[in-house]
Tab-separated table of C-alpha atoms and ligand atoms in Angstrom:
chain	number	residue	atom	x	y	z
C	8	UNK	CA	-25.528	-0.612	-7.350
C	9	UNK	CA	-26.653	1.488	-10.359
C	10	UNK	CA	-29.388	-0.331	-10.418
C	11	UNK	CA	-30.673	-0.525	-6.724
C	12	UNK	CA	-29.178	3.448	-5.982
C	13	UNK	CA	-30.504	4.147	-9.582
C	14	UNK	CA	-32.883	6.953	-8.196
C	15	UNK	CA	-30.510	8.599	-5.900
C	16	UNK	CA	-27.789	8.511	-8.545
C	17	UNK	CA	-30.188	10.083	-11.208
C	18	UNK	CA	-30.698	12.552	-8.653
C	19	UNK	CA	-27.388	13.286	-7.630
C	20	UNK	CA	-26.093	13.829	-11.728
C	21	UNK	CA	-29.222	15.039	-12.887
C	22	UNK	CA	-29.604	12.574	-15.547
C	23	UNK	CA	-29.725	8.993	-15.828
C	24	UNK	CA	-27.305	6.374	-16.424
C	25	UNK	CA	-27.983	3.786	-19.031
C	26	UNK	CA	-25.451	0.908	-18.712
C	27	UNK	CA	-25.194	0.933	-22.614
C	28	UNK	CA	-22.830	-2.925	-22.882
C	29	UNK	CA	-20.426	-4.887	-20.392
C	30	UNK	CA	-17.661	-5.759	-21.633
C	31	UNK	CA	-16.846	-10.044	-20.429
C	32	UNK	CA	-14.474	-12.377	-21.262
C	33	UNK	CA	-16.960	-15.386	-21.055
C	34	UNK	CA	-20.380	-14.129	-21.774
C	35	UNK	CA	-22.402	-17.340	-20.484
C	36	UNK	CA	-21.363	-17.402	-17.193
C	37	UNK	CA	-23.783	-17.017	-14.284
C	38	UNK	CA	-24.079	-13.686	-13.101
C	39	UNK	CA	-26.569	-12.871	-11.322
C	40	UNK	CA	-27.344	-9.579	-12.741
C	41	UNK	CA	-29.880	-8.672	-15.466
C	42	UNK	CA	-30.361	-5.763	-17.714
C	43	UNK	CA	-27.071	-5.381	-18.803
C	44	UNK	CA	-26.024	-6.488	-22.585
C	45	UNK	CA	-22.838	-8.348	-21.978
C	46	UNK	CA	-20.773	-8.182	-25.233
C	47	UNK	CA	-16.996	-9.990	-25.385
C	48	UNK	CA	-16.404	-7.486	-28.205
C	49	UNK	CA	-14.740	-5.024	-25.709
C	50	UNK	CA	-13.557	-2.963	-28.458
C	51	UNK	CA	-16.787	-2.266	-29.878
C	52	UNK	CA	-17.582	-0.665	-26.268
C	53	UNK	CA	-14.626	1.628	-26.113
C	54	UNK	CA	-15.306	2.626	-30.096
C	55	UNK	CA	-18.933	3.199	-29.891
C	56	UNK	CA	-20.132	6.864	-30.450
C	57	UNK	CA	-22.913	6.159	-28.015
C	58	UNK	CA	-20.883	5.152	-25.058
C	59	UNK	CA	-19.347	8.598	-22.686
C	60	UNK	CA	-17.753	6.835	-20.160
C	61	UNK	CA	-15.870	3.185	-19.575
C	62	UNK	CA	-15.647	1.950	-16.597
C	63	UNK	CA	-12.160	-0.261	-16.843
C	64	UNK	CA	-12.448	-3.095	-14.599
C	65	UNK	CA	-10.721	-6.332	-16.680
C	66	UNK	CA	-7.421	-5.820	-13.912
C	67	UNK	CA	-3.847	-6.290	-15.058
C	68	UNK	CA	-2.227	-4.385	-18.761
C	69	UNK	CA	-2.998	-6.601	-21.313
C	70	UNK	CA	-5.784	-5.180	-22.864
C	71	UNK	CA	-7.265	-3.014	-19.997
C	72	UNK	CA	-3.475	-0.393	-20.696
C	73	UNK	CA	-4.713	-0.474	-25.115
C	74	UNK	CA	-8.561	-0.258	-24.148
C	75	UNK	CA	-8.415	3.051	-21.802
C	76	UNK	CA	-6.067	5.077	-23.962
C	77	UNK	CA	-8.330	4.189	-26.982
C	78	UNK	CA	-11.075	5.105	-24.727
C	79	UNK	CA	-9.642	8.264	-23.677
C	80	UNK	CA	-8.068	9.686	-27.621
C	81	UNK	CA	-12.162	8.838	-28.426
C	82	UNK	CA	-12.792	10.945	-26.370
C	83	UNK	CA	-14.769	9.362	-23.602
C	84	UNK	CA	-14.221	9.818	-19.839
C	85	UNK	CA	-12.788	6.267	-18.057
C	86	UNK	CA	-13.180	5.265	-14.257
C	87	UNK	CA	-10.675	2.186	-13.740
C	88	UNK	CA	-10.518	0.085	-10.454
C	89	UNK	CA	-6.890	-0.550	-12.123
C	90	UNK	CA	-3.691	-0.048	-10.060
C	91	UNK	CA	-1.223	-1.894	-12.036
C	92	UNK	CA	-2.870	0.940	-14.827
C	93	UNK	CA	-2.242	3.088	-13.465
C	94	UNK	CA	0.925	3.109	-11.082
C	95	UNK	CA	2.830	2.265	-14.139
C	96	UNK	CA	1.602	4.692	-17.088
C	97	UNK	CA	-1.086	6.871	-14.479
C	98	UNK	CA	1.430	10.189	-16.147
C	99	UNK	CA	1.286	8.981	-19.523
C	100	UNK	CA	-2.633	8.310	-19.647
C	101	UNK	CA	-3.657	11.801	-17.502
C	102	UNK	CA	-1.855	13.496	-20.634
C	103	UNK	CA	-3.675	11.670	-23.173
C	104	UNK	CA	-7.145	12.448	-20.798
C	105	UNK	CA	-5.934	16.442	-20.643
C	106	UNK	CA	-4.871	16.806	-24.078
C	107	UNK	CA	-8.055	15.075	-25.065
C	108	UNK	CA	-10.081	17.198	-22.187
C	109	UNK	CA	-11.708	14.305	-20.887
C	110	UNK	CA	-11.784	12.579	-17.493
C	111	UNK	CA	-9.772	9.469	-15.951
C	112	UNK	CA	-10.669	8.788	-12.052
C	113	UNK	CA	-9.273	5.504	-10.308
C	114	UNK	CA	-10.832	6.058	-6.656
C	115	UNK	CA	-10.965	2.598	-6.595
C	116	UNK	CA	-8.088	1.640	-7.866
C	117	UNK	CA	-6.216	2.725	-4.220
C	118	UNK	CA	-7.822	2.409	-1.309
C	119	UNK	CA	-11.105	0.590	-2.458
C	120	UNK	CA	-14.038	1.945	-0.312
C	121	UNK	CA	-11.982	4.389	1.501
C	122	UNK	CA	-12.020	7.713	0.011
C	123	UNK	CA	-7.910	8.952	-1.414
C	124	UNK	CA	-7.261	9.760	-4.165
C	125	UNK	CA	-10.541	12.598	-4.560
C	126	UNK	CA	-9.442	13.818	-1.451
C	127	UNK	CA	-5.867	14.301	-1.691
C	128	UNK	CA	-6.466	15.863	-4.898
C	129	UNK	CA	-9.192	18.612	-3.133
C	130	UNK	CA	-9.922	19.265	-0.207
C	131	UNK	CA	-6.703	18.622	0.841
C	132	UNK	CA	-4.697	20.292	-2.601
C	133	UNK	CA	-4.105	23.848	-0.874
C	134	UNK	CA	-1.812	21.632	1.760
C	135	UNK	CA	1.737	20.931	1.798
C	136	UNK	CA	1.803	16.920	2.222
C	137	UNK	CA	4.824	16.358	4.883
C	138	UNK	CA	3.466	12.888	4.844
C	139	UNK	CA	1.942	9.454	4.307
C	140	UNK	CA	1.821	6.677	6.141
C	141	UNK	CA	-1.144	3.311	4.361
C	142	UNK	CA	-2.552	0.169	5.109
C	143	UNK	CA	-3.075	0.162	1.577
C	144	UNK	CA	-3.201	-4.580	1.792
C	145	UNK	CA	-6.206	-6.185	3.122
C	146	UNK	CA	-4.927	-9.350	2.182
C	147	UNK	CA	-1.417	-8.693	5.096
C	148	UNK	CA	-3.614	-6.968	7.307
C	149	UNK	CA	-5.726	-10.285	7.844
C	150	UNK	CA	-2.449	-12.642	8.275
C	151	UNK	CA	-0.755	-9.747	10.513
C	152	UNK	CA	-4.111	-9.430	12.525
C	153	UNK	CA	-4.912	-12.997	12.975
C	154	UNK	CA	-0.761	-13.320	13.497
C	155	UNK	CA	-1.464	-10.984	16.848
C	156	UNK	CA	-4.702	-12.040	17.800
C	157	UNK	CA	-3.794	-16.437	17.811
C	158	UNK	CA	-0.030	-16.477	17.887
C	159	UNK	CA	-0.129	-17.639	14.206
C	160	UNK	CA	2.713	-18.416	11.989
C	161	UNK	CA	3.047	-16.316	9.051
C	162	UNK	CA	2.227	-20.366	6.896
C	163	UNK	CA	-0.901	-21.084	9.691
C	164	UNK	CA	-2.047	-17.359	9.339
C	165	UNK	CA	-1.950	-17.746	5.209
C	166	UNK	CA	-4.179	-20.778	4.541
C	167	UNK	CA	-6.628	-19.095	6.917
C	168	UNK	CA	-7.155	-16.475	5.068
C	169	UNK	CA	-6.848	-18.368	1.917
C	170	UNK	CA	-9.794	-20.573	2.841
C	171	UNK	CA	-11.334	-17.717	4.694
C	172	UNK	CA	-10.987	-15.785	0.735
C	173	UNK	CA	-9.030	-13.151	1.956
C	174	UNK	CA	-6.015	-14.040	0.420
C	175	UNK	CA	-5.551	-15.400	-3.031
C	176	UNK	CA	-3.864	-19.142	-4.272
C	177	UNK	CA	-1.100	-16.570	-5.640
C	178	UNK	CA	-1.064	-13.820	-2.848
C	179	UNK	CA	2.716	-12.966	-4.009
C	180	UNK	CA	1.402	-9.763	-5.351
C	181	UNK	CA	-0.430	-8.939	-1.569
C	182	UNK	CA	2.558	-10.562	0.531
C	183	UNK	CA	5.794	-9.431	-1.080
C	184	UNK	CA	4.444	-6.327	-0.668
C	185	UNK	CA	3.661	-5.352	-4.756
C	186	UNK	CA	0.212	-4.429	-4.504
C	187	UNK	CA	0.662	-1.643	-1.236
C	188	UNK	CA	3.968	-0.488	-4.154
C	189	UNK	CA	0.980	0.323	-6.395
C	190	UNK	CA	-1.050	2.413	-4.842
C	191	UNK	CA	1.511	3.848	-2.582
C	192	UNK	CA	3.591	4.649	-6.239
C	193	UNK	CA	-0.181	6.494	-6.686
C	194	UNK	CA	-0.682	8.555	-3.616
C	195	UNK	CA	2.783	9.269	-3.550
C	196	UNK	CA	2.302	11.162	-7.272
C	197	UNK	CA	-0.588	12.749	-6.364
C	198	UNK	CA	0.790	14.611	-2.994
C	199	UNK	CA	3.836	15.619	-4.661
C	200	UNK	CA	2.698	16.603	-8.093
C	201	UNK	CA	4.964	14.373	-10.455
C	202	UNK	CA	4.701	10.369	-10.955
C	203	UNK	CA	7.587	8.371	-9.963
C	204	UNK	CA	8.915	5.507	-10.792
C	205	UNK	CA	7.168	2.424	-9.579
C	206	UNK	CA	10.534	-0.213	-9.512
C	207	UNK	CA	12.283	2.800	-8.672
C	208	UNK	CA	9.649	1.801	-4.525
C	209	UNK	CA	11.325	0.162	-2.255
C	210	UNK	CA	9.105	-2.950	-1.467
C	211	UNK	CA	9.550	-5.689	1.668
C	212	UNK	CA	6.781	-7.929	1.931
C	213	UNK	CA	5.423	-10.139	5.261
C	214	UNK	CA	7.324	-13.801	4.638
C	215	UNK	CA	10.142	-12.955	7.658
C	216	UNK	CA	7.865	-11.361	10.034
C	217	UNK	CA	7.817	-14.290	12.853
C	218	UNK	CA	5.502	-14.899	16.214
C	219	UNK	CA	8.312	-14.506	17.946
C	220	UNK	CA	9.208	-10.992	16.591
C	221	UNK	CA	4.750	-9.848	16.795
C	222	UNK	CA	5.988	-10.837	20.423
C	223	UNK	CA	8.590	-8.736	21.421
C	224	UNK	CA	7.089	-5.996	19.567
C	225	UNK	CA	3.795	-6.169	21.835
C	226	UNK	CA	6.070	-6.496	25.166
C	227	UNK	CA	8.100	-3.204	23.579
C	228	UNK	CA	4.313	-1.268	23.233
C	229	UNK	CA	4.013	-2.067	18.973
C	230	UNK	CA	2.235	-3.724	16.452
C	231	UNK	CA	3.680	-5.053	13.171
C	232	UNK	CA	1.466	-3.434	10.117
C	233	UNK	CA	3.283	-3.461	6.705
C	234	UNK	CA	3.366	0.520	6.154
C	235	UNK	CA	3.208	2.823	2.482
C	236	UNK	CA	5.304	5.139	3.326
C	237	UNK	CA	5.944	8.198	1.568
C	238	UNK	CA	7.017	11.711	2.305
C	239	UNK	CA	9.253	14.574	0.507
C	240	UNK	CA	12.998	14.626	0.565
C	241	UNK	CA	13.904	17.946	-1.469
C	242	UNK	CA	13.111	17.248	-4.648
C	243	UNK	CA	13.324	14.364	-4.535
C	244	UNK	CA	10.849	11.610	-2.258
C	245	UNK	CA	11.155	9.059	0.449
C	246	UNK	CA	8.744	5.902	-0.744
C	247	UNK	CA	8.713	3.046	0.295
C	248	UNK	CA	6.737	-0.335	1.370
C	249	UNK	CA	7.730	-2.955	4.232
C	250	UNK	CA	6.891	-4.818	7.449
C	251	UNK	CA	7.550	-1.614	10.291
C	252	UNK	CA	6.894	-1.655	14.199
C	253	UNK	CA	3.814	1.081	14.800
C	254	UNK	CA	3.149	2.134	18.278
C	255	UNK	CA	0.093	0.483	19.837
C	256	UNK	CA	-1.129	4.698	20.726
C	257	UNK	CA	-0.572	5.710	17.079
C	258	UNK	CA	-4.078	5.629	15.041
C	259	UNK	CA	-2.557	2.710	12.576
C	260	UNK	CA	-1.889	0.501	15.267
C	261	UNK	CA	-5.800	-0.260	15.568
C	262	UNK	CA	-6.030	-0.880	11.899
C	263	UNK	CA	-7.528	-4.640	12.316
C	264	UNK	CA	-8.231	-6.664	9.814
C	265	UNK	CA	-9.795	-6.279	5.958
C	266	UNK	CA	-9.820	-2.701	7.349
C	267	UNK	CA	-7.213	-0.629	5.467
C	268	UNK	CA	-6.363	3.553	6.064
C	269	UNK	CA	-4.232	6.403	5.231
C	270	UNK	CA	-2.818	8.697	7.803
C	271	UNK	CA	-1.991	12.234	6.389
C	272	UNK	CA	-0.401	14.829	7.503
C	273	UNK	CA	-0.252	17.807	5.446
C	274	UNK	CA	1.221	21.514	6.952
C	275	UNK	CA	-2.059	23.373	7.613
C	276	UNK	CA	-4.295	20.137	8.037
C	277	UNK	CA	-1.969	18.544	10.677
C	278	UNK	CA	-3.389	14.794	11.028
C	279	UNK	CA	-6.006	13.344	9.552
C	280	UNK	CA	-6.697	9.402	8.842
C	281	UNK	CA	-8.966	7.399	6.219
C	282	UNK	CA	-10.345	4.174	7.037
C	283	UNK	CA	-12.424	1.593	5.531
C	284	UNK	CA	-12.716	-1.641	3.310
C	285	UNK	CA	-9.954	-1.393	0.848
C	286	UNK	CA	-11.416	-4.401	-0.503
C	287	UNK	CA	-14.450	-6.476	-1.645
C	288	UNK	CA	-17.251	-5.617	-4.480
C	289	UNK	CA	-19.107	-3.742	-2.574
C	290	UNK	CA	-16.444	-0.884	-1.068
C	291	UNK	CA	-15.142	-0.978	-4.595
C	292	UNK	CA	-17.825	-0.486	-6.571
C	293	UNK	CA	-19.271	2.671	-4.007
C	294	UNK	CA	-15.437	4.383	-5.425
C	295	UNK	CA	-16.353	3.419	-9.381
C	296	UNK	CA	-19.976	4.924	-8.920
C	297	UNK	CA	-18.423	7.623	-6.946
C	298	UNK	CA	-16.292	8.096	-9.713
C	299	UNK	CA	-18.956	7.514	-12.576
C	300	UNK	CA	-20.968	10.601	-10.462
C	301	UNK	CA	-18.396	13.054	-10.352
C	302	UNK	CA	-18.383	12.418	-14.508
C	303	UNK	CA	-21.895	12.632	-15.042
C	304	UNK	CA	-22.084	15.747	-12.670
C	305	UNK	CA	-19.543	17.566	-14.685
C	306	UNK	CA	-21.169	16.413	-18.233
C	307	UNK	CA	-24.633	17.600	-17.314
C	308	UNK	CA	-23.436	20.684	-16.100
C	309	UNK	CA	-20.658	21.833	-18.094
C	310	UNK	CA	-17.793	21.419	-15.960
C	311	UNK	CA	-14.489	19.827	-14.899
C	312	UNK	CA	-12.309	20.053	-11.880
C	313	UNK	CA	-9.960	16.733	-11.200
C	314	UNK	CA	-8.084	15.960	-14.293
C	315	UNK	CA	-4.966	17.807	-13.334
C	316	UNK	CA	-1.179	17.733	-14.990
C	317	UNK	CA	0.745	15.219	-13.619
C	318	UNK	CA	4.312	14.642	-14.478
C	319	UNK	CA	6.336	12.135	-14.401
C	320	UNK	CA	10.194	11.858	-13.486
C	321	UNK	CA	9.715	11.939	-9.491
C	322	UNK	CA	12.773	10.427	-8.443
C	323	UNK	CA	13.276	8.287	-5.278
C	324	UNK	CA	15.826	7.996	-2.291
C	325	UNK	CA	17.645	4.478	-2.283
C	326	UNK	CA	17.029	3.154	0.602
C	327	UNK	CA	19.859	2.578	1.794
C	328	UNK	CA	19.733	6.728	2.676
C	329	UNK	CA	15.831	6.676	4.315
C	330	UNK	CA	16.828	7.458	8.637
C	331	UNK	CA	14.435	5.789	11.032
C	332	UNK	CA	15.234	3.522	14.453
C	333	UNK	CA	14.690	0.195	13.805
C	334	UNK	CA	14.203	-2.922	16.043
C	335	UNK	CA	16.161	-6.121	15.282
C	336	UNK	CA	16.904	-9.402	17.303
C	337	UNK	CA	18.984	-11.452	18.012
C	338	UNK	CA	20.723	-15.078	19.624
C	339	UNK	CA	23.470	-14.359	21.878
C	340	UNK	CA	26.364	-16.416	23.880
C	341	UNK	CA	25.201	-15.915	27.783
C	342	UNK	CA	28.179	-14.786	29.171
C	343	UNK	CA	29.327	-11.623	30.557
C	344	UNK	CA	30.817	-9.006	28.124
C	345	UNK	CA	28.435	-9.780	25.797
C	346	UNK	CA	26.288	-6.801	25.360
C	347	UNK	CA	29.129	-4.464	25.830
C	348	UNK	CA	30.612	-5.806	22.481
C	349	UNK	CA	27.377	-5.650	20.799
C	350	UNK	CA	26.734	-2.277	21.922
C	351	UNK	CA	30.158	-0.888	20.525
C	352	UNK	CA	29.622	-2.608	17.018
C	353	UNK	CA	26.387	-0.869	17.050
C	354	UNK	CA	28.219	2.279	18.259
C	355	UNK	CA	31.221	1.910	15.417
C	356	UNK	CA	28.541	2.524	13.018
C	357	UNK	CA	27.496	6.101	14.632
C	358	UNK	CA	23.685	3.306	15.708
C	359	UNK	CA	22.804	3.896	19.576
C	360	UNK	CA	20.174	2.080	21.146
C	361	UNK	CA	17.709	3.240	22.871
C	362	UNK	CA	15.926	-0.081	24.270
C	363	UNK	CA	16.578	-3.737	24.820
C	364	UNK	CA	14.345	-7.218	25.963
C	365	UNK	CA	16.063	-10.413	27.063
C	366	UNK	CA	15.423	-13.936	27.809
C	367	UNK	CA	17.087	-16.861	28.588
C	368	UNK	CA	16.211	-18.743	24.556
C	369	UNK	CA	18.316	-22.057	25.249
C	370	UNK	CA	19.244	-22.961	28.729
C	371	UNK	CA	21.924	-25.970	27.847
C	372	UNK	CA	23.825	-24.703	25.182
C	373	UNK	CA	24.008	-20.512	27.849
C	374	UNK	CA	22.086	-18.929	24.360
C	375	UNK	CA	19.915	-16.056	24.786
C	376	UNK	CA	17.620	-14.046	22.683
C	377	UNK	CA	17.359	-10.089	23.052
C	378	UNK	CA	15.618	-7.904	21.133
C	379	UNK	CA	16.893	-4.012	20.527
C	380	UNK	CA	15.547	-0.613	19.583
C	381	UNK	CA	17.289	2.092	17.803
C	382	UNK	CA	16.962	6.106	17.583
C	383	UNK	CA	16.570	6.938	14.134
C	384	UNK	CA	20.090	6.529	12.452
C	385	UNK	CA	20.559	6.037	8.597
C	386	UNK	CA	19.590	2.681	7.209
C	387	UNK	CA	22.909	1.892	5.712
C	388	UNK	CA	24.977	2.634	8.901
C	389	UNK	CA	22.148	0.031	10.954
C	390	UNK	CA	22.631	-2.789	7.798
C	391	UNK	CA	26.552	-2.278	8.515
C	392	UNK	CA	26.417	-2.513	12.290
C	393	UNK	CA	23.902	-5.924	11.815
C	394	UNK	CA	26.212	-7.256	9.676
C	395	UNK	CA	29.333	-6.516	11.312
C	396	UNK	CA	27.993	-8.815	14.905
C	397	UNK	CA	28.222	-12.400	13.791
C	398	UNK	CA	31.848	-12.311	12.446
C	399	UNK	CA	32.548	-10.216	15.591
C	400	UNK	CA	31.278	-13.057	17.875
C	401	UNK	CA	29.089	-11.657	20.692
C	402	UNK	CA	26.367	-12.820	18.470
C	403	UNK	CA	25.935	-16.352	17.026
C	404	UNK	CA	22.370	-15.264	14.856
C	405	UNK	CA	20.339	-12.325	13.421
C	406	UNK	CA	16.930	-14.134	14.157
C	407	UNK	CA	15.090	-10.649	11.835
C	408	UNK	CA	15.025	-7.084	12.069
C	409	UNK	CA	12.495	-4.404	11.149
C	410	UNK	CA	12.014	-1.033	10.711
C	411	UNK	CA	10.016	1.026	13.865
C	412	UNK	CA	8.001	3.569	12.345
C	413	UNK	CA	6.429	6.851	15.429
Q	18	LIG	N1	-11.638	-7.293	-6.617
Q	18	LIG	C1	-11.756	-5.822	-5.486
Q	18	LIG	O1	-11.892	-6.033	-4.345
Q	18	LIG	C2	-10.826	-5.052	-5.653
Q	18	LIG	C3	-10.386	-3.595	-5.322
Q	18	LIG	C4	-10.386	-2.861	-5.600
Q	18	LIG	C5	-9.598	-2.353	-7.407
Q	18	LIG	N2	-10.128	-3.731	-7.891
Q	18	LIG	C6	-9.070	-3.948	-9.487
Q	18	LIG	O2	-10.437	-4.616	-10.076
Q	18	LIG	C7	-10.397	-4.547	-11.031
Q	18	LIG	C8	-10.251	-6.411	-11.455
Q	18	LIG	O3	-10.663	-6.794	-10.449
Q	18	LIG	P1	-11.326	-8.258	-9.989
Q	18	LIG	O4	-11.031	-8.756	-8.955
Q	18	LIG	O5	-12.559	-7.804	-9.933
Q	18	LIG	O6	-11.448	-9.535	-11.136
Q	18	LIG	P2	-12.131	-10.708	-11.630
Q	18	LIG	O7	-13.065	-10.695	-10.536
Q	18	LIG	O8	-11.053	-10.871	-12.378
Q	18	LIG	O9	-12.807	-10.012	-12.631
Q	18	LIG	C9	-12.224	-9.531	-14.152
Q	18	LIG	C10	-13.514	-9.434	-14.574
Q	18	LIG	O10	-12.769	-8.185	-16.249
Q	18	LIG	C11	-13.986	-9.313	-16.787
Q	18	LIG	N3	-12.369	-9.502	-17.867
Q	18	LIG	C12	-10.994	-10.018	-18.215
Q	18	LIG	N4	-9.554	-10.568	-19.032
Q	18	LIG	C13	-11.340	-9.802	-20.179
Q	18	LIG	C14	-11.238	-9.771	-21.305
Q	18	LIG	N5	-9.767	-9.731	-21.884
Q	18	LIG	N6	-12.469	-8.859	-21.972
Q	18	LIG	C15	-12.848	-8.668	-21.330
Q	18	LIG	N7	-13.341	-8.910	-20.167
Q	18	LIG	C16	-12.406	-9.386	-19.425
Q	18	LIG	C17	-13.421	-10.877	-16.646
Q	18	LIG	O11	-14.658	-10.933	-17.582
Q	18	LIG	P3	-15.237	-12.788	-17.553
Q	18	LIG	O12	-16.125	-12.804	-16.234
Q	18	LIG	O13	-15.560	-13.257	-18.207
Q	18	LIG	O14	-14.348	-14.016	-17.079
Q	18	LIG	C18	-14.330	-10.483	-15.341
Q	18	LIG	O15	-15.491	-9.625	-15.048
Q	18	LIG	C19	-8.245	-5.071	-11.283
Q	18	LIG	O16	-6.677	-3.934	-11.815
Q	18	LIG	C20	-8.092	-5.052	-9.411
Q	18	LIG	O17	-7.101	-4.273	-8.822
Q	18	LIG	C21	-10.313	-5.345	-7.240
């Protein structure tokens, strides 16, 4: 991108970008690029007095963290695509950048090619952000889309995504929600001006979503998506990542496959949605070069506007205390008074039901399959009601339950 679009980039900054050095692990590996001086001595890059901007695209914490710290402390601007680095150390690194009067940019760490950090830091900064809901992980969105479109199981859809290069050989960080938790942690930090502790963020992946859930959700007018949600709650915040039912008429429901999106609700702007390709080398390059251009304009023009002080210590509400609606799928004895007993078990925990679907599950064994939806209630109450169903004898098995977001 720096080579192909060099003229346009020079015009936009007001001066040319020169690649001083490219740090790699294996200098002998064929890379299909020319003119970039490769070196395995990455420390020499961050110490080089000629270098004004360091792009950190290594990933992980070691050696990325020490390199970024050293670059910032040495008065160099940094652009990184590293979500783990920013989610875990963003507050401290931002402080170092502010103290040294340099810039730390990380647009690619959150939405790949989708501009999310800059709009929240700039155009939307005058708003109180009341809610962020994101589909922030491409791998899980590909898997859930295949499960919905082809009736595949989670395992089949994951295998296909791996064969097509949409999922890593070790997909844990994506399918278990960690990648999305890093991203919503960063967005929540920017939106609310205080960084949360990423370990406090509730995360539940998509391994337990079954094709029956996707089918029942469809019948009830919903799609299942891995959502990353952040909202203020007094002086705390609700930040969570989990699969959820989304109404088909919500714009997020139609974000499919490799596409990612963030829906923002601000007090003055109302609803805004950003969507695009959340990963891949070209969209990621687009975000990294955009950040580089921003820094280049600052150095050429003599003024910056992007690093703002962000404190840490944003407390996140435990998941048991959130209020939302729920979907639950049950196997029940096909006999009178079962429905009443289930409604009573929920009612005893102050949970009221809003919709129901039922079908014969096993005629010979006289079993039915019931799907229930609840009105909004406290999660602790919902869990207590679900836990009481099998012991009460009115339910044979709780197959699955999921949160419902509106
Ligand atoms: N790929 C995406 O779509 C995407 C999207 C958004 C954000 N990101 C983020 O971008 C970062 C990189 O991801 P990636 O997918 O590009 O990873 P990658 O393909 O593994 O590339 C990592 C690069 O860093 C180099 N490297 C690793 N350890 C090094 C070390 N100790 N010293 C010097 N060089 C080292 C590697 O050199 P060699 O080539 O010699 O091994 C390689 O060129 C991660 O933080 C990731 O989360 C990626």
